């Protein structure tokens, strides 16, 4: 059914916009990519551009849920689809919203600001006490022990700071650009292989403006503007 295709299009757009806007706003290249792939129409992009990052994903999830509800009602009338399928579809949308909100919250404030400074203070005090105690010792080995212990402490602290934002370009960051490219390619293949192009009910305007998604247009360049590690 075309409703399945339209709902998948909104869901894919919601995920992509969340990562495009991880720094607060989507760059013009992001909107160009979404329009070029056929995931959004010009009218839909115009509505979303004026919204906040949270509102964009909320609108797309609402549109997706509305399409799913209408499509399921039509499927029950025409194809005798089981009525309880809508529960699993809505649960999927709720899970998507929950994961998006959790990822956005973790990126925005992974550690409370006060705890971060408290941890810095504890590390500095610990190193100062070690330096005084080992400096008062009569053996030169304590100096080597202090240097080694300082390197371990500061190295762990830097590693923890790098892990706070796993969506950057550091060596320890996730290869999100590669993962999203593979995920998008698989979504396009599944959607285009299992749906047909038919327009019905009040989604007829959106359905009539759809164009086929081109799997060949999905490449790693789509997410270069997000500053992800490749």
Short mmCIF file of C-alpha atoms in Angstrom, two decimals:
data_model
loop_
_atom_site.label_atom_id
_atom_site.label_comp_id
_atom_site.label_asym_id
_atom_site.label_seq_id
_atom_site.Cartn_x
_atom_site.Cartn_y
_atom_site.Cartn_z
CA UNK A 1 0.00 0.00 0.00
CA UNK A 2 1.18 3.55 -0.65
CA UNK A 3 0.52 4.44 3.00
CA UNK A 4 3.29 2.07 4.08
CA UNK A 5 5.68 3.79 1.72
CA UNK A 6 4.71 7.27 2.89
CA UNK A 7 5.01 6.28 6.58
CA UNK A 8 8.48 4.82 5.97
CA UNK A 9 9.49 8.00 4.18
CA UNK A 10 8.53 10.13 7.18
CA UNK A 11 10.24 7.75 9.61
CA UNK A 12 13.49 7.75 7.62
CA UNK A 13 13.38 11.55 7.39
CA UNK A 14 12.92 11.79 11.15
CA UNK A 15 16.02 9.70 11.86
CA UNK A 16 18.16 11.54 9.31
CA UNK A 17 17.11 14.98 10.56
CA UNK A 18 17.93 13.99 14.13
CA UNK A 19 21.54 13.24 13.16
CA UNK A 20 21.78 16.17 10.77
CA UNK A 21 20.74 18.49 13.62
CA UNK A 22 22.86 17.01 16.38
CA UNK A 23 24.70 20.37 16.55
CA UNK A 24 21.49 22.40 16.71
CA UNK A 25 20.54 23.11 13.09
CA UNK A 26 20.51 21.36 9.73
CA UNK A 27 22.83 22.75 7.07
CA UNK A 28 21.43 23.58 3.60
CA UNK A 29 23.16 20.47 2.22
CA UNK A 30 21.05 18.33 4.55
CA UNK A 31 17.76 19.66 3.14
CA UNK A 32 19.14 19.28 -0.39
CA UNK A 33 19.94 15.63 0.31
CA UNK A 34 16.48 14.93 1.74
CA UNK A 35 14.80 16.54 -1.28
CA UNK A 36 17.11 14.84 -3.77
CA UNK A 37 16.40 11.42 -2.27
CA UNK A 38 12.65 12.04 -2.44
CA UNK A 39 12.22 11.67 1.32
CA UNK A 40 10.58 15.09 1.64
CA UNK A 41 8.61 17.26 -0.76
CA UNK A 42 9.17 21.01 -1.08
CA UNK A 43 5.98 21.73 0.88
CA UNK A 44 6.94 19.36 3.70
CA UNK A 45 10.47 20.77 3.90
CA UNK A 46 9.01 24.29 4.02
CA UNK A 47 6.87 23.36 7.03
CA UNK A 48 9.75 21.68 8.88
CA UNK A 49 12.40 24.36 8.26
CA UNK A 50 10.79 26.80 10.66
CA UNK A 51 10.60 24.32 13.55
CA UNK A 52 13.06 23.48 16.29
CA UNK A 53 15.04 20.20 16.08
CA UNK A 54 12.73 18.51 18.58
CA UNK A 55 9.62 19.75 16.80
CA UNK A 56 10.87 18.49 13.43
CA UNK A 57 11.12 14.88 14.62
CA UNK A 58 7.84 15.26 16.53
CA UNK A 59 5.99 16.46 13.42
CA UNK A 60 7.42 13.68 11.28
CA UNK A 61 6.50 11.05 13.89
CA UNK A 62 2.97 12.49 14.07
CA UNK A 63 2.63 12.42 10.29
CA UNK A 64 3.93 8.86 10.23
CA UNK A 65 1.47 7.75 12.93
CA UNK A 66 -1.44 9.43 11.14
CA UNK A 67 -0.59 7.71 7.86
CA UNK A 68 -0.19 4.35 9.61
CA UNK A 69 -3.60 4.70 11.30
CA UNK A 70 -5.39 5.59 8.06
CA UNK A 71 -3.57 2.89 6.08
CA UNK A 72 -4.43 0.25 8.68
CA UNK A 73 -8.11 1.23 8.62
CA UNK A 74 -8.16 0.87 4.83
CA UNK A 75 -6.32 -2.45 5.02
CA UNK A 76 -8.92 -3.82 7.45
CA UNK A 77 -11.73 -2.87 5.05
CA UNK A 78 -10.13 -4.08 1.83
CA UNK A 79 -7.81 -6.92 2.88
CA UNK A 80 -9.26 -7.98 6.28
CA UNK A 81 -6.02 -7.07 8.05
CA UNK A 82 -5.90 -8.03 11.76
CA UNK A 83 -6.96 -5.10 13.96
CA UNK A 84 -4.17 -5.68 16.51
CA UNK A 85 -1.41 -4.86 14.01
CA UNK A 86 -1.86 -1.15 14.70
CA UNK A 87 -0.67 -1.69 18.28
CA UNK A 88 2.71 -3.01 17.18
CA UNK A 89 3.06 -0.23 14.61
CA UNK A 90 2.36 2.44 17.20
CA UNK A 91 4.75 0.74 19.64
CA UNK A 92 7.47 0.98 16.99
CA UNK A 93 6.85 4.70 16.63
CA UNK A 94 6.95 5.19 20.41
CA UNK A 95 10.24 3.32 20.61
CA UNK A 96 11.68 5.49 17.87
CA UNK A 97 10.63 8.67 19.69
CA UNK A 98 12.04 7.38 22.99
CA UNK A 99 15.43 6.53 21.46
CA UNK A 100 15.59 9.87 19.66
CA UNK A 101 14.86 11.78 22.86
CA UNK A 102 17.38 9.73 24.85
CA UNK A 103 20.13 10.22 22.25
CA UNK A 104 19.42 13.96 22.07
CA UNK A 105 19.52 14.29 25.88
CA UNK A 106 22.78 12.36 26.18
CA UNK A 107 24.45 14.52 23.53
CA UNK A 108 23.16 17.76 25.07
CA UNK A 109 24.25 17.00 28.65
CA UNK A 110 26.00 13.61 29.10
CA UNK A 111 27.34 14.60 32.55
CA UNK A 112 25.90 17.31 34.84
CA UNK A 113 28.05 20.43 34.74
CA UNK A 114 28.71 20.41 38.50
CA UNK A 115 29.87 16.79 38.44
CA UNK A 116 32.29 17.51 35.63
CA UNK A 117 34.05 20.26 37.61
CA UNK A 118 33.94 18.17 40.78
CA UNK A 119 35.72 15.36 38.96
CA UNK A 120 38.38 17.78 37.71
CA UNK A 121 38.91 19.06 41.24
CA UNK A 122 39.23 15.53 42.65
CA UNK A 123 41.82 14.56 40.04
CA UNK A 124 43.88 17.70 40.69
CA UNK A 125 43.81 17.24 44.47
CA UNK A 126 44.75 13.59 44.13
CA UNK A 127 47.74 14.42 41.93
CA UNK A 128 48.86 17.22 44.29
CA UNK A 129 48.80 14.90 47.30
CA UNK A 130 50.65 12.20 45.41
CA UNK A 131 53.26 14.72 44.27
CA UNK A 132 53.84 15.94 47.83
CA UNK A 133 53.99 12.46 49.40
CA UNK A 134 56.19 10.92 46.72
CA UNK A 135 58.36 14.05 46.53
CA UNK A 136 59.13 13.74 50.24
CA UNK A 137 60.28 10.13 49.79
CA UNK A 138 64.00 9.40 49.79
CA UNK A 139 63.89 7.10 46.76
CA UNK A 140 63.97 8.20 43.12
CA UNK A 141 61.65 5.37 42.19
CA UNK A 142 58.74 7.32 43.63
CA UNK A 143 59.25 9.97 40.97
CA UNK A 144 58.84 7.34 38.25
CA UNK A 145 55.78 5.95 40.02
CA UNK A 146 54.25 9.43 40.18
CA UNK A 147 54.86 10.05 36.47
CA UNK A 148 53.31 6.69 35.54
CA UNK A 149 50.31 7.20 37.84
CA UNK A 150 49.78 10.74 36.51
CA UNK A 151 49.84 9.50 32.93
CA UNK A 152 47.28 6.79 33.74
CA UNK A 153 44.95 9.20 35.56
CA UNK A 154 45.14 11.95 32.95
CA UNK A 155 44.86 9.43 30.10
CA UNK A 156 41.69 7.92 31.58
CA UNK A 157 40.29 11.41 32.09
CA UNK A 158 40.94 12.39 28.47
CA UNK A 159 39.47 9.10 27.24
CA UNK A 160 36.33 9.66 29.31
CA UNK A 161 36.01 13.19 27.90
CA UNK A 162 36.32 11.81 24.35
CA UNK A 163 33.61 9.22 25.02
CA UNK A 164 31.16 11.90 26.16
CA UNK A 165 30.35 12.71 22.50
CA UNK A 166 30.62 9.56 20.35
CA UNK A 167 29.32 11.35 17.24
CA UNK A 168 32.39 13.38 16.35
CA UNK A 169 35.49 12.84 14.20
CA UNK A 170 37.92 11.52 16.80
CA UNK A 171 39.58 8.11 16.48
CA UNK A 172 37.42 6.66 19.27
CA UNK A 173 34.13 7.96 17.83
CA UNK A 174 31.55 5.74 16.18
CA UNK A 175 31.51 5.52 12.38
CA UNK A 176 27.99 6.89 12.31
CA UNK A 177 28.25 8.17 8.74
CA UNK A 178 29.02 4.69 7.42
CA UNK A 179 26.32 3.09 9.56
CA UNK A 180 23.66 5.58 8.48
CA UNK A 181 24.58 5.19 4.82
CA UNK A 182 24.19 1.40 5.02
CA UNK A 183 20.95 1.74 7.02
CA UNK A 184 19.48 4.20 4.50
CA UNK A 185 20.43 2.01 1.54
CA UNK A 186 18.71 -1.00 3.13
CA UNK A 187 15.59 1.04 3.97
CA UNK A 188 15.30 2.28 0.40
CA UNK A 189 15.64 -1.25 -0.97
CA UNK A 190 12.97 -2.64 1.37
CA UNK A 191 10.50 0.19 0.80
CA UNK A 192 10.76 0.24 -2.97
CA UNK A 193 10.58 -3.53 -3.37
CA UNK A 194 7.43 -4.04 -1.28
CA UNK A 195 5.16 -1.07 -2.02
CA UNK A 196 3.01 0.21 -4.88
CA UNK A 197 2.09 3.73 -5.97
CA UNK A 198 -1.61 4.39 -5.24
CA UNK A 199 -3.11 7.56 -3.78
CA UNK A 200 -6.04 7.43 -1.36
CA UNK A 201 -8.03 9.62 1.07
CA UNK A 202 -6.65 12.82 2.57
CA UNK A 203 -3.03 11.80 1.97
CA UNK A 204 -3.63 11.86 -1.77
CA UNK A 205 -1.77 15.18 -2.15
CA UNK A 206 1.35 13.88 -0.41
CA UNK A 207 1.16 10.51 -2.13
CA UNK A 208 0.81 12.06 -5.58
CA UNK A 209 4.01 14.10 -5.11
CA UNK A 210 6.16 11.12 -4.22
CA UNK A 211 9.02 10.07 -6.44
CA UNK A 212 10.84 6.76 -6.39
CA UNK A 213 13.79 6.67 -4.03
CA UNK A 214 17.02 6.03 -5.86
CA UNK A 215 19.38 3.61 -4.04
CA UNK A 216 22.27 4.82 -6.20
CA UNK A 217 21.95 8.29 -4.63
CA UNK A 218 22.86 6.96 -1.19
CA UNK A 219 26.55 7.48 -0.54
CA UNK A 220 28.86 8.51 2.29
CA UNK A 221 28.86 12.15 1.15
CA UNK A 222 25.33 12.61 2.51
CA UNK A 223 26.63 12.78 6.09
CA UNK A 224 29.91 14.64 5.59
CA UNK A 225 28.32 17.85 6.89
CA UNK A 226 27.62 16.13 10.24
CA UNK A 227 31.36 15.88 11.05
CA UNK A 228 31.14 12.14 11.61
CA UNK A 229 34.11 9.80 11.53
CA UNK A 230 34.11 7.73 8.30
#
